[in-house]
PDB file of C-alpha atoms in Angstrom:
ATOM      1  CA  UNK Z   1     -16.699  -2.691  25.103  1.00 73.00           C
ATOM      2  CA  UNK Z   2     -14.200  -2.263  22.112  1.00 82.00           C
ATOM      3  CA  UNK Z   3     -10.451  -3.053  22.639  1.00 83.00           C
ATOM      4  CA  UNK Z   4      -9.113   0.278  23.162  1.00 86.00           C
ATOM      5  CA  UNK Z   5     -11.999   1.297  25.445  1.00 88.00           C
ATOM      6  CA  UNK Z   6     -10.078  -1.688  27.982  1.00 89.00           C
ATOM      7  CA  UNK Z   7      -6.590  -0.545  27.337  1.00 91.00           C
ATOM      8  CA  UNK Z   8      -8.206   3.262  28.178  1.00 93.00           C
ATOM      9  CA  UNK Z   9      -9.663   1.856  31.439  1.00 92.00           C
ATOM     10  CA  UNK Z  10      -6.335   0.066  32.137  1.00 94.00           C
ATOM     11  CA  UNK Z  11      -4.817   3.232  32.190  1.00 93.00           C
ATOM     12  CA  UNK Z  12      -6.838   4.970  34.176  1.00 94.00           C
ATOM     13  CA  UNK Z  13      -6.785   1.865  37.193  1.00 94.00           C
ATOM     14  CA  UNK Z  14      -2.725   2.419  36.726  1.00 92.00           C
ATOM     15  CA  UNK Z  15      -3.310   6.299  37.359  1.00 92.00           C
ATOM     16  CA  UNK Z  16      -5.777   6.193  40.019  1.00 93.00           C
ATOM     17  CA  UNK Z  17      -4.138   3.473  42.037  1.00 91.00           C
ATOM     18  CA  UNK Z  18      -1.244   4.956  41.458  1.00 87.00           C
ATOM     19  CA  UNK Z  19      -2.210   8.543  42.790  1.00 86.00           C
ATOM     20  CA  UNK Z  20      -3.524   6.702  46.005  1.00 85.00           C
ATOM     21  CA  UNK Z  21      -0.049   6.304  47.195  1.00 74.00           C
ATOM     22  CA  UNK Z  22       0.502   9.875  47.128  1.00 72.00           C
ATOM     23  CA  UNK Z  23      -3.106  10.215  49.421  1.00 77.00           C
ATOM     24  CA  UNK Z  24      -1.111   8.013  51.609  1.00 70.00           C
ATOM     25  CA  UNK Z  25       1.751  10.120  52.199  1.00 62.00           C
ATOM     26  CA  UNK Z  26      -0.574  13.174  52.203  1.00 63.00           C
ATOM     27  CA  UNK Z  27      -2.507  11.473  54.662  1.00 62.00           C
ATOM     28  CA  UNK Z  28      -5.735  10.945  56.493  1.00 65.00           C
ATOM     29  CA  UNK Z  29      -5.795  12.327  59.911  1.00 67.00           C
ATOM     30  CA  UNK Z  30      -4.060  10.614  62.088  1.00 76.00           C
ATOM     31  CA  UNK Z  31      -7.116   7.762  62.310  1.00 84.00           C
ATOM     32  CA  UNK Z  32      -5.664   4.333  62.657  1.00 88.00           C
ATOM     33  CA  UNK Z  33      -5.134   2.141  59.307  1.00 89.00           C
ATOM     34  CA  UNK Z  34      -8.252  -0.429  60.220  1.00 93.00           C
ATOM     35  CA  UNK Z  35     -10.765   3.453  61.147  1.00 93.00           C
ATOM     36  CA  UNK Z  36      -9.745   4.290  57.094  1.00 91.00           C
ATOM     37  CA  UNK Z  37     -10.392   1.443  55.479  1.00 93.00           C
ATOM     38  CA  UNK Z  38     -13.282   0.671  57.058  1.00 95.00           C
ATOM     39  CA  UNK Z  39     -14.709   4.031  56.563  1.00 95.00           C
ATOM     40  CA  UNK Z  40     -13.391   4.045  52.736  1.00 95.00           C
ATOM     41  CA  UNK Z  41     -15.280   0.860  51.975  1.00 97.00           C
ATOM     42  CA  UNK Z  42     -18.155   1.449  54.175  1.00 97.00           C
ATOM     43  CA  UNK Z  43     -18.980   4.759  52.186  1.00 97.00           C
ATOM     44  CA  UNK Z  44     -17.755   2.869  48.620  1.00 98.00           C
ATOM     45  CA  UNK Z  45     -19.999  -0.072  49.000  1.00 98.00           C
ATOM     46  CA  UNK Z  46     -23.120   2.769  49.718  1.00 98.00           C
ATOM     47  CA  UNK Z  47     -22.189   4.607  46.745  1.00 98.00           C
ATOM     48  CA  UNK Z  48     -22.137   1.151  44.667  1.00 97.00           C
ATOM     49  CA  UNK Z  49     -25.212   0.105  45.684  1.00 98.00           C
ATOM     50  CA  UNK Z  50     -27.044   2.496  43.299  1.00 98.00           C
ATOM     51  CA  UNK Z  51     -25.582   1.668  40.446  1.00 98.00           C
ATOM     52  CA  UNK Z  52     -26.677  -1.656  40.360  1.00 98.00           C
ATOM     53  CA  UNK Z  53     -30.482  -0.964  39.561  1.00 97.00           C
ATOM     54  CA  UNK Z  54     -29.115   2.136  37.449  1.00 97.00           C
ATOM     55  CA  UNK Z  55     -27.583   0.093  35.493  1.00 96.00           C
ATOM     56  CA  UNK Z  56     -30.508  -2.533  35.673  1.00 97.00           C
ATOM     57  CA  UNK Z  57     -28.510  -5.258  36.740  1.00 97.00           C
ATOM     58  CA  UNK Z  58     -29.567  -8.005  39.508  1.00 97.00           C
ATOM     59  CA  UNK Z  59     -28.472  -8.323  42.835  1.00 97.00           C
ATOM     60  CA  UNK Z  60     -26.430 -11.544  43.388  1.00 97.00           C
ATOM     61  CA  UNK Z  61     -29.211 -14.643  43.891  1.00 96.00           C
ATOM     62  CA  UNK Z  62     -28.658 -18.311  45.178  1.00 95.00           C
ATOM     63  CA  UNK Z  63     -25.770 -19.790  47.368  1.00 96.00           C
ATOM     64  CA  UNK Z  64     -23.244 -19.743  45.034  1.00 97.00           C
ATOM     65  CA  UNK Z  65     -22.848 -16.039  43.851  1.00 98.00           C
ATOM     66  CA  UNK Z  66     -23.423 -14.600  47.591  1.00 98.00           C
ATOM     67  CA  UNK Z  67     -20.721 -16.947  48.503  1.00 98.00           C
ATOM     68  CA  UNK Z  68     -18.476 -15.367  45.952  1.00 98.00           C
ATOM     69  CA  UNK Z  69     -19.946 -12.033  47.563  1.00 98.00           C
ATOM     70  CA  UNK Z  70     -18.519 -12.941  50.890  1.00 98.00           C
ATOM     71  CA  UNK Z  71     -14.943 -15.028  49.265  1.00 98.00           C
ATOM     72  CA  UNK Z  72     -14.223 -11.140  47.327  1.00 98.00           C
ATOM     73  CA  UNK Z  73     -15.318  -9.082  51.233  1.00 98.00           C
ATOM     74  CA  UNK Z  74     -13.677 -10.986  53.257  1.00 98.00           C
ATOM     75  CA  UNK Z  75     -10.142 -11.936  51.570  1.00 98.00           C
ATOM     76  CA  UNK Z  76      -9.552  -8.629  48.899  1.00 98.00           C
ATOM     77  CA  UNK Z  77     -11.616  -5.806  51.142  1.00 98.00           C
ATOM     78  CA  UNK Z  78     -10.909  -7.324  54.327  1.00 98.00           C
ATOM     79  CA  UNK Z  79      -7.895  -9.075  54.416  1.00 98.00           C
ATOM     80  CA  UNK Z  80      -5.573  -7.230  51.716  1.00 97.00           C
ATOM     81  CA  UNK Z  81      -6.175  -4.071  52.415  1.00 95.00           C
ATOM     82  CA  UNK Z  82      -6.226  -4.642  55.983  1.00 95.00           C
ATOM     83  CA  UNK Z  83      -3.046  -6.220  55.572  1.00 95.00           C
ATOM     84  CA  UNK Z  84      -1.697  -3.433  53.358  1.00 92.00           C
ATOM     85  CA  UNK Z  85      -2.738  -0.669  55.256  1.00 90.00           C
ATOM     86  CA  UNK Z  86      -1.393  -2.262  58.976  1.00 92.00           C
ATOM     87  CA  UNK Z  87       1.418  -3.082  57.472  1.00 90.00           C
ATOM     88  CA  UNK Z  88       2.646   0.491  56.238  1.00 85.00           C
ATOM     89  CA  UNK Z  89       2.657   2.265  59.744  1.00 84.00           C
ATOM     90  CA  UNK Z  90       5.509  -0.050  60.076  1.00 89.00           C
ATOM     91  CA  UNK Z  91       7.548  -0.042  56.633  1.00 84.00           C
ATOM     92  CA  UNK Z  92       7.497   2.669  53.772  1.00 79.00           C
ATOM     93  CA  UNK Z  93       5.393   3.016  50.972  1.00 74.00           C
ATOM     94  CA  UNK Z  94       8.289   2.072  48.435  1.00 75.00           C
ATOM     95  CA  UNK Z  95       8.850  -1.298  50.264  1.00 82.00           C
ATOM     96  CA  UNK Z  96       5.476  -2.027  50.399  1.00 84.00           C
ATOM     97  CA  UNK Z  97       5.160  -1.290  46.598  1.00 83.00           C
ATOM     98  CA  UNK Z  98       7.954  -3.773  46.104  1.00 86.00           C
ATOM     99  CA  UNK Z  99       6.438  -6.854  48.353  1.00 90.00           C
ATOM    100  CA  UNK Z 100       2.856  -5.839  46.736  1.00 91.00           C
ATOM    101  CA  UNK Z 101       4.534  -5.841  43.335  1.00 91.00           C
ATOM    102  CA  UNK Z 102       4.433 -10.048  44.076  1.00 95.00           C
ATOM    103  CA  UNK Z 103       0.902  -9.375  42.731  1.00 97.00           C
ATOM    104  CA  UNK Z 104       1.521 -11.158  39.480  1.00 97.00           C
ATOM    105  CA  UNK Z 105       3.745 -13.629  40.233  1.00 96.00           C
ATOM    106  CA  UNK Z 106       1.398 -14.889  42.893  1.00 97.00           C
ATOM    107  CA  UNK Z 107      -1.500 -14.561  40.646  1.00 97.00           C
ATOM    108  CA  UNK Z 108       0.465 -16.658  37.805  1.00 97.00           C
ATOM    109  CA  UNK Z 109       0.670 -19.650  40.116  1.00 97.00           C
ATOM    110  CA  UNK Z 110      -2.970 -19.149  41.500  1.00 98.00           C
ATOM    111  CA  UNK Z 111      -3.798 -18.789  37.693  1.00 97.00           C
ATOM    112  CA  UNK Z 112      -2.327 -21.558  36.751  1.00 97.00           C
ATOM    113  CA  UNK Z 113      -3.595 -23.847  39.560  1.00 97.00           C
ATOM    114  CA  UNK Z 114      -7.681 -22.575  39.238  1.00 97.00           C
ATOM    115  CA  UNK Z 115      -8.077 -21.124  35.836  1.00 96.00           C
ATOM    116  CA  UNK Z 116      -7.932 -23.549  32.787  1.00 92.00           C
ATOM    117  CA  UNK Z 117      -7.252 -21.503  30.666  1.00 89.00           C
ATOM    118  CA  UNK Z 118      -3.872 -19.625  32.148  1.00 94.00           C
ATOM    119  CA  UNK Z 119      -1.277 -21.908  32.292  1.00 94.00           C
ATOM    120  CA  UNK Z 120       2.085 -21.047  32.870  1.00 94.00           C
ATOM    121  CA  UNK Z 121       4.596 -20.297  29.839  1.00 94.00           C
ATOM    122  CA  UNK Z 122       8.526 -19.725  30.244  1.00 94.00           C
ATOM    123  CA  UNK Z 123       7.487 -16.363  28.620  1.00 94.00           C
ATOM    124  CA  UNK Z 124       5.022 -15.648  31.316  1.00 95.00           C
ATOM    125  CA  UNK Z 125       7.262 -16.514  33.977  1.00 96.00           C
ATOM    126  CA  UNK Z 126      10.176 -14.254  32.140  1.00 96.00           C
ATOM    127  CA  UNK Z 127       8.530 -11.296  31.976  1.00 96.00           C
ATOM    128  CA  UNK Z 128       6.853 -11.617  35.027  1.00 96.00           C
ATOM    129  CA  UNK Z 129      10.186 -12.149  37.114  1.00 96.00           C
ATOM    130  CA  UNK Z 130      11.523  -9.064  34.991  1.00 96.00           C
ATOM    131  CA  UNK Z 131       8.877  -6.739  35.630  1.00 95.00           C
ATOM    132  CA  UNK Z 132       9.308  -7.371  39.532  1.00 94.00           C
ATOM    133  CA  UNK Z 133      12.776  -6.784  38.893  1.00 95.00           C
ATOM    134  CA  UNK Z 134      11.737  -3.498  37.863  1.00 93.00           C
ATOM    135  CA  UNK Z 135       9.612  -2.618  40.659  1.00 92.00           C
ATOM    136  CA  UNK Z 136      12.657  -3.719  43.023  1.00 91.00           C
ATOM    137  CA  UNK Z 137      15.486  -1.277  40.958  1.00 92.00           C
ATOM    138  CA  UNK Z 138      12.672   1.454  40.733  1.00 86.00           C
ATOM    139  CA  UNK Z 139      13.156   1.669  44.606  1.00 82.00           C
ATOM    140  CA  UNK Z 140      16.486   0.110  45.059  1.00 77.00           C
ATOM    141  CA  UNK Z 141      18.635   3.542  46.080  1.00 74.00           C
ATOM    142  CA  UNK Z 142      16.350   3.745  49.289  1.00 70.00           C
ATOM    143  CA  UNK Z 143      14.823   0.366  49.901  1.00 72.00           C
ATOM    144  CA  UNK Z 144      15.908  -0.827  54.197  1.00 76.00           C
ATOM    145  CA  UNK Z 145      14.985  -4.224  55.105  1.00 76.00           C
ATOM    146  CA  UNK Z 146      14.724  -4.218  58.709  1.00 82.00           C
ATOM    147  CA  UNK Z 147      14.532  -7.833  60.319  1.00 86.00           C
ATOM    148  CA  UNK Z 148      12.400  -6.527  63.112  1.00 88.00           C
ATOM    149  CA  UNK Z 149      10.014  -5.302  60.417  1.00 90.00           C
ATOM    150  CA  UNK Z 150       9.450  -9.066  59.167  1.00 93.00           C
ATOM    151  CA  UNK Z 151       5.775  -9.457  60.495  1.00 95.00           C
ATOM    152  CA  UNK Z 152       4.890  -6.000  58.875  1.00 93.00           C
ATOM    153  CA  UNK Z 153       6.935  -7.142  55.263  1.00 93.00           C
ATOM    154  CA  UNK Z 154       4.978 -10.194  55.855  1.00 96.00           C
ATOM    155  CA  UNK Z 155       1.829  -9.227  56.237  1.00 96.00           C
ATOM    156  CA  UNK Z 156       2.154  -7.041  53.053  1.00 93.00           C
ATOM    157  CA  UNK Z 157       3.141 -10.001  50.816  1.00 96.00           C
ATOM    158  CA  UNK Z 158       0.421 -11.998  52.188  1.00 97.00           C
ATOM    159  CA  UNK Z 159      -2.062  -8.879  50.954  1.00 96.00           C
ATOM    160  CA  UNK Z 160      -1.018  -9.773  47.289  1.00 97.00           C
ATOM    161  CA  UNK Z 161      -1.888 -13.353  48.178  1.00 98.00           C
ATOM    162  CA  UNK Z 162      -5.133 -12.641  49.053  1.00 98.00           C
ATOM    163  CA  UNK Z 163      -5.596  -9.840  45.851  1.00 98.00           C
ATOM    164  CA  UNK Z 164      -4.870 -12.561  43.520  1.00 98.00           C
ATOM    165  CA  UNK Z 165      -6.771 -15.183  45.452  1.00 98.00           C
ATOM    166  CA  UNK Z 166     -10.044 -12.774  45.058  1.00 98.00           C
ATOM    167  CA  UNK Z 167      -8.743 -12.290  41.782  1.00 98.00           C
ATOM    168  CA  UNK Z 168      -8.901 -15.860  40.348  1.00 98.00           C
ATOM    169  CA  UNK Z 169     -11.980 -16.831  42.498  1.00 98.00           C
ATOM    170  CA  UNK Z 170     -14.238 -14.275  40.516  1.00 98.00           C
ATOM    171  CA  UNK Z 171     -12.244 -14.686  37.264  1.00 97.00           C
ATOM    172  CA  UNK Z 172     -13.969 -18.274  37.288  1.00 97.00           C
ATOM    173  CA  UNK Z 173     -16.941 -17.753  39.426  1.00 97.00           C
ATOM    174  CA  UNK Z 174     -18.164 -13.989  39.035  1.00 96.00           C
ATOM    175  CA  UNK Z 175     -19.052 -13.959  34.751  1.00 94.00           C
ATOM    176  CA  UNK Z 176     -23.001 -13.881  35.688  1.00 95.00           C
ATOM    177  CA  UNK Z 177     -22.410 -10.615  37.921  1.00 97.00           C
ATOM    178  CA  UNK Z 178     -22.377  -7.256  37.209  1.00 97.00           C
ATOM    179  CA  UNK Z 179     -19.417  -5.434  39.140  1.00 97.00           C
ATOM    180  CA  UNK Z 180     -21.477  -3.058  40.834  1.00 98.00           C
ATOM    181  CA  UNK Z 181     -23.900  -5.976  42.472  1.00 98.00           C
ATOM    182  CA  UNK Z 182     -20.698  -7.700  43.176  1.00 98.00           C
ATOM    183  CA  UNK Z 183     -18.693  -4.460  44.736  1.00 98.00           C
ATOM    184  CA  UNK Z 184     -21.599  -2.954  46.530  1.00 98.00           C
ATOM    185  CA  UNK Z 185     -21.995  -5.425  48.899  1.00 98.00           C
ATOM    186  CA  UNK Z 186     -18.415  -7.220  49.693  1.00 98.00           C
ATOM    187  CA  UNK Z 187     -17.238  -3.531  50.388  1.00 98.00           C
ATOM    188  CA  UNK Z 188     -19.613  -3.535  53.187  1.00 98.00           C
ATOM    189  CA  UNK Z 189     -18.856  -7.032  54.660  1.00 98.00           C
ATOM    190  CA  UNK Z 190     -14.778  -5.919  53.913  1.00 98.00           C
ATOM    191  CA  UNK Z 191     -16.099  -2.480  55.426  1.00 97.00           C
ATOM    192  CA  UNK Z 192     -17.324  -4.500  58.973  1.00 98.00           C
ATOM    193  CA  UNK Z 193     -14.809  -6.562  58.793  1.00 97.00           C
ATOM    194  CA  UNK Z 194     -11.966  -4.030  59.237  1.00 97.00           C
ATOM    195  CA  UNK Z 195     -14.314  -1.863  61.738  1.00 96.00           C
ATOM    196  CA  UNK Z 196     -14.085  -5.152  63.941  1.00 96.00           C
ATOM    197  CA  UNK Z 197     -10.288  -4.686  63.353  1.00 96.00           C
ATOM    198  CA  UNK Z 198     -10.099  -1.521  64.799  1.00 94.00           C
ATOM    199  CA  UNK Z 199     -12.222  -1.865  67.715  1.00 93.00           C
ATOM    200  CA  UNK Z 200     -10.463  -5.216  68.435  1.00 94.00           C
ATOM    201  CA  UNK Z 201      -6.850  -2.967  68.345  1.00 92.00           C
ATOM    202  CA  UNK Z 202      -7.687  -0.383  70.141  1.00 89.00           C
ATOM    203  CA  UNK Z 203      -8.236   2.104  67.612  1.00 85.00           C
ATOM    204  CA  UNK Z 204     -11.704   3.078  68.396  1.00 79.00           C
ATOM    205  CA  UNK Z 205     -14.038   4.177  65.022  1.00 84.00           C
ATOM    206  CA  UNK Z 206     -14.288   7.702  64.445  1.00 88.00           C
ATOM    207  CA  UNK Z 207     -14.912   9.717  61.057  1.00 88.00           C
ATOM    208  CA  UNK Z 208     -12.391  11.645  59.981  1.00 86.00           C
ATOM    209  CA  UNK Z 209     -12.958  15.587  61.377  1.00 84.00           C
ATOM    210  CA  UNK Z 210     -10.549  17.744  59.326  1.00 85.00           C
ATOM    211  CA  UNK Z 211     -11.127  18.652  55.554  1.00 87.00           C
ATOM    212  CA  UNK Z 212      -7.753  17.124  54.288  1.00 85.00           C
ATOM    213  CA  UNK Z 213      -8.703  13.482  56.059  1.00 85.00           C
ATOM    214  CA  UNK Z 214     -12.284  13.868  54.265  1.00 90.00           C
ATOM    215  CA  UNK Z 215     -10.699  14.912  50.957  1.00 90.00           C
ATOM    216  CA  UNK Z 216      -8.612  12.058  50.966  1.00 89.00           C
ATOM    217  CA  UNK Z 217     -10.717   9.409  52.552  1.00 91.00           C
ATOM    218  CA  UNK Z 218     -13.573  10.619  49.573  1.00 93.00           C
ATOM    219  CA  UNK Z 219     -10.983  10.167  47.246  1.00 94.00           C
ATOM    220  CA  UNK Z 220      -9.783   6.747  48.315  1.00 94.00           C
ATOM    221  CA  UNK Z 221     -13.447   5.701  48.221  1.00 96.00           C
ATOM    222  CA  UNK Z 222     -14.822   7.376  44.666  1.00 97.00           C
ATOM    223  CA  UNK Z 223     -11.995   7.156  42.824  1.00 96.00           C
ATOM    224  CA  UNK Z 224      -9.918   4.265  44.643  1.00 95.00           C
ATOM    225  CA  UNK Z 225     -12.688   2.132  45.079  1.00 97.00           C
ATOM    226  CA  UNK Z 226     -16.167   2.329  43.155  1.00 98.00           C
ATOM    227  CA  UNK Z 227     -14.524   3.775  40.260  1.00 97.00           C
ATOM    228  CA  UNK Z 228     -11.373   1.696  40.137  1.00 97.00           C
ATOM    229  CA  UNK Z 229     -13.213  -1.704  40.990  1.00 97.00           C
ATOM    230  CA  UNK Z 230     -15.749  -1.392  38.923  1.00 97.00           C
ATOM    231  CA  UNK Z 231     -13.490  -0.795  35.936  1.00 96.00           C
ATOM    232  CA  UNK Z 232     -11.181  -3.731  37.302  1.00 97.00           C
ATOM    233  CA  UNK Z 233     -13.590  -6.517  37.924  1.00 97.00           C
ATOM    234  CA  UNK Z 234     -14.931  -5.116  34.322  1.00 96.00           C
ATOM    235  CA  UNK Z 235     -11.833  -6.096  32.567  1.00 96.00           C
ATOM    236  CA  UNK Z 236     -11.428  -9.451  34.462  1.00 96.00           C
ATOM    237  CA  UNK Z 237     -14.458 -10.623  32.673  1.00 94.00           C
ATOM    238  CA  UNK Z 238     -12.528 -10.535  29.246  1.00 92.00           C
ATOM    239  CA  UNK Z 239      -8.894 -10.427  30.275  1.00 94.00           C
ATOM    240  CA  UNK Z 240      -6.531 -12.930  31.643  1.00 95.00           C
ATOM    241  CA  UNK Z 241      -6.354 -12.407  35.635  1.00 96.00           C
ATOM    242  CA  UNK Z 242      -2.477 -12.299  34.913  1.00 95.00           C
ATOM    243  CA  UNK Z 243      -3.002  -9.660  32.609  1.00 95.00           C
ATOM    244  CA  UNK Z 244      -5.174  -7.386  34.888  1.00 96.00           C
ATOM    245  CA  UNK Z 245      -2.341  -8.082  37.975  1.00 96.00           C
ATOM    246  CA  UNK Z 246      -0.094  -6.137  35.919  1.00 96.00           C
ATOM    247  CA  UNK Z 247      -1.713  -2.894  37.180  1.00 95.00           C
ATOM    248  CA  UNK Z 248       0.409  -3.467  40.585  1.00 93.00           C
ATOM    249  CA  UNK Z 249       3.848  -2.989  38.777  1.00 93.00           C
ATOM    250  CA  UNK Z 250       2.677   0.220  36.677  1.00 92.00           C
ATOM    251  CA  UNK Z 251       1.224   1.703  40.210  1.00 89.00           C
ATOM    252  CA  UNK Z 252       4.580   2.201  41.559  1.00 87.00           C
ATOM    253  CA  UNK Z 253       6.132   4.242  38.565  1.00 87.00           C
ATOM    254  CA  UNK Z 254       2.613   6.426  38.567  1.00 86.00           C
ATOM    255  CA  UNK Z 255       3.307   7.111  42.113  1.00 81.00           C
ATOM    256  CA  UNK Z 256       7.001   8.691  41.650  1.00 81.00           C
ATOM    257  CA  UNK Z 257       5.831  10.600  38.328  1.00 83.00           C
ATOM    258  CA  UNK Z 258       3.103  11.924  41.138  1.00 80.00           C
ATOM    259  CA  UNK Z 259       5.385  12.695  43.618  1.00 75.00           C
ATOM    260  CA  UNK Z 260       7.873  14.571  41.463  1.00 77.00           C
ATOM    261  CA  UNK Z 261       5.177  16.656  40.192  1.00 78.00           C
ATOM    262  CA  UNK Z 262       3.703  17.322  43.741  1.00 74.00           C
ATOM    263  CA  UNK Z 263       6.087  16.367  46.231  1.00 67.00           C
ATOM    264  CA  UNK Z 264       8.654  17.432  44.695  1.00 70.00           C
ATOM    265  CA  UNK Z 265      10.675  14.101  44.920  1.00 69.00           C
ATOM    266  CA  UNK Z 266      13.687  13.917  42.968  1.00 75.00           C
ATOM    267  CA  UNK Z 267      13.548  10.827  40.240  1.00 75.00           C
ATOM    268  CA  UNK Z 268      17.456   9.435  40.146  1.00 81.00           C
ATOM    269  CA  UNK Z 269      18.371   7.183  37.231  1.00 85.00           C
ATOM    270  CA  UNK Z 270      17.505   3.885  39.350  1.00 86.00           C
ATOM    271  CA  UNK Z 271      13.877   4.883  38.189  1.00 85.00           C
ATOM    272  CA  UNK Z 272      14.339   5.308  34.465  1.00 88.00           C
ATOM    273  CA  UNK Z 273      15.882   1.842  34.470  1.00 92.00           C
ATOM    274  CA  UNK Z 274      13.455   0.375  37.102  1.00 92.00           C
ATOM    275  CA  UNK Z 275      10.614   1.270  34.505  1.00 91.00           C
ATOM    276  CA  UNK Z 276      12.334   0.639  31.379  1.00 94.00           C
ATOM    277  CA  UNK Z 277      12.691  -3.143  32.897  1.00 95.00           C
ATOM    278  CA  UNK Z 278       9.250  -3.228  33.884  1.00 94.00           C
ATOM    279  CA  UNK Z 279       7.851  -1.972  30.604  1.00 93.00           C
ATOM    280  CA  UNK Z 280      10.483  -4.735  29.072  1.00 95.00           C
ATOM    281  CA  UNK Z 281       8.842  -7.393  31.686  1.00 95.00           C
ATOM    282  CA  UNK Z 282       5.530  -6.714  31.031  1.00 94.00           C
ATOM    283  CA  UNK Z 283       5.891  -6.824  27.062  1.00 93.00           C
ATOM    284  CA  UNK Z 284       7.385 -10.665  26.970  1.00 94.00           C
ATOM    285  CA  UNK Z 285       5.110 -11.648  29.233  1.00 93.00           C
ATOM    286  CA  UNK Z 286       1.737 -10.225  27.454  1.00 87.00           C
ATOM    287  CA  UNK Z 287       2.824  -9.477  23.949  1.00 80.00           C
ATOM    288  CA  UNK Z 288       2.347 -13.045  22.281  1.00 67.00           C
ATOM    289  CA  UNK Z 289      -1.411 -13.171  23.612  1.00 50.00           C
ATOM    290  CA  UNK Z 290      -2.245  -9.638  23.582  1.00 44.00           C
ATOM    291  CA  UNK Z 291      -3.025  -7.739  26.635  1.00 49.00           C
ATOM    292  CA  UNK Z 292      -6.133  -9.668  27.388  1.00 49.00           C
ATOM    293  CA  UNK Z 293      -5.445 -12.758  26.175  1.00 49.00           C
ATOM    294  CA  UNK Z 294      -5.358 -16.366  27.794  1.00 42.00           C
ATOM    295  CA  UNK Z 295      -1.421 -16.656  27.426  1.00 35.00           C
TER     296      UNK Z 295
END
């Protein structure tokens, strides 16, 4: 895959996980966070699995690689987006982008710590702290912290630990596997996982019954999931795991451009600075390297 063909597919994970926060708001149903996730992964992980012999690649084989199977269900399907998607009955989506915008600082550390070859620079560390900046003045004219929302803040943070912790685990460990034999089936453990969830909190497990709850639960499944982490564990093979955690400051500024065009939500001049500074952050921190590159 040539150079620009990975910026191209870069793009398009910043659009599409963008655009799911504007699902969000549409919403789903009224189904429970735990019933949509499950049911998004569940139906992701069965539209993976074809791919893999389509694309004549082999299902994962031996301890080690189903380990790395279970590592990427449980903690990113399971845990993050369980975390992420309890969390936001509780605090908006422009906090949560904030606390989930910890992505990359979290995964610089966890970088640093597992993968040789991404140690931390002062220019890493700059740009990083910069581009979170960013995130936090993109939102800053409505942002409420709310003490008695700590667990729920909490628990979103602790999503973007996990993300990067699935992210540096198959940065080192996942080369040998194709994405598809690696997505297929840790979307369906992540998938049981978070069904357990729901039964366990009273939430019951239905499938969604009106046509906007299916149209957006299909969406946040094709496009959110199998298309999305397919093209994102496809560009961890070659790029930095730093670089690729970039995606979760770019989300947020996809997601107002979205919701002005849609929504119509009102952009106020805390936005054009918010993504001037994380444009600015995201340059010092990648430029010296390149996009993909071991900086």
């Amino acid at each position: 895959m040539t150079y620009g063909w990975k910026v191209a597919l870069y793009a398009l994970l910043c659009f599409i996980w963008g655009s799911t926060w504007l699902v969000i708001k549409v919403g789903y149903g009224g189904l429970g966070p735990f019933n949509v996730a499950a049911v998004r992964f569940f139906v992701a992980g069965l539209l993976c699995a074809p791919i893999v012999p389509l694309a004549r690649a082999r299902w994962p084989r031996g301890r080690s690689e189903w380990l790395l199977v279970t590592f990427v269900g449980i903690v990113l399907f399971g845990l993050d987006y369980g975390l992420i998607y309890w969390s936001e009955q509780f605090i908006d989506s422009g906090l949560t982008a904030v606390l989930f915008a910890t992505l990359p600082l979290i995964t610089l550390f966890a970088a640093h710590l597992y993968l040789p070859g991404e140690p931390i620079t002062a220019r890493k560390l700059s740009g990083t702290l910069l581009a979170f900046v960013g995130v936090v003045v993109l939102f800053g004219d409505h942002l409420r912290l709310d003490p008695e929302k700590a667990a729920a803040m909490a628990a979103a943070v602790a999503g973007a630990a996990f993300a990067a912790a699935a992210a540096v685990v198959t940065k080192r460990h996942g080369a040998a596997l194709h994405p598809a034999a690696l997505n297929a089936p840790a979307m369906l453990i992540g998938g049981a996982m978070l069904a357990a969830a729901s039964f366990a909190t009273g939430e019951a497990f239905t499938l969604p019954r009106d046509r906007q709850a299916m149209a957006a639960i299909a969406y946040l499944a094709v496009a959110g999931s199998v298309v999305s982490f397919l093209a994102y564990f496809s560009l961890l093979k070659t790029w930095s795991a730093t670089s690729v955690s970039f995606i979760s400051v770019f989300t947020p500024v996809i997601a107002l451009a979205l919701g002005f065009v849609f929504l119509d939500e009102r952009p106020t001049p805390l936005t054009a600075i918010g993504g001037v500074l994380i444009l600015a952050g995201v340059t010092l921190a990648l430029t010296k390297g390149g996009l993909g590159g071991q900086t």
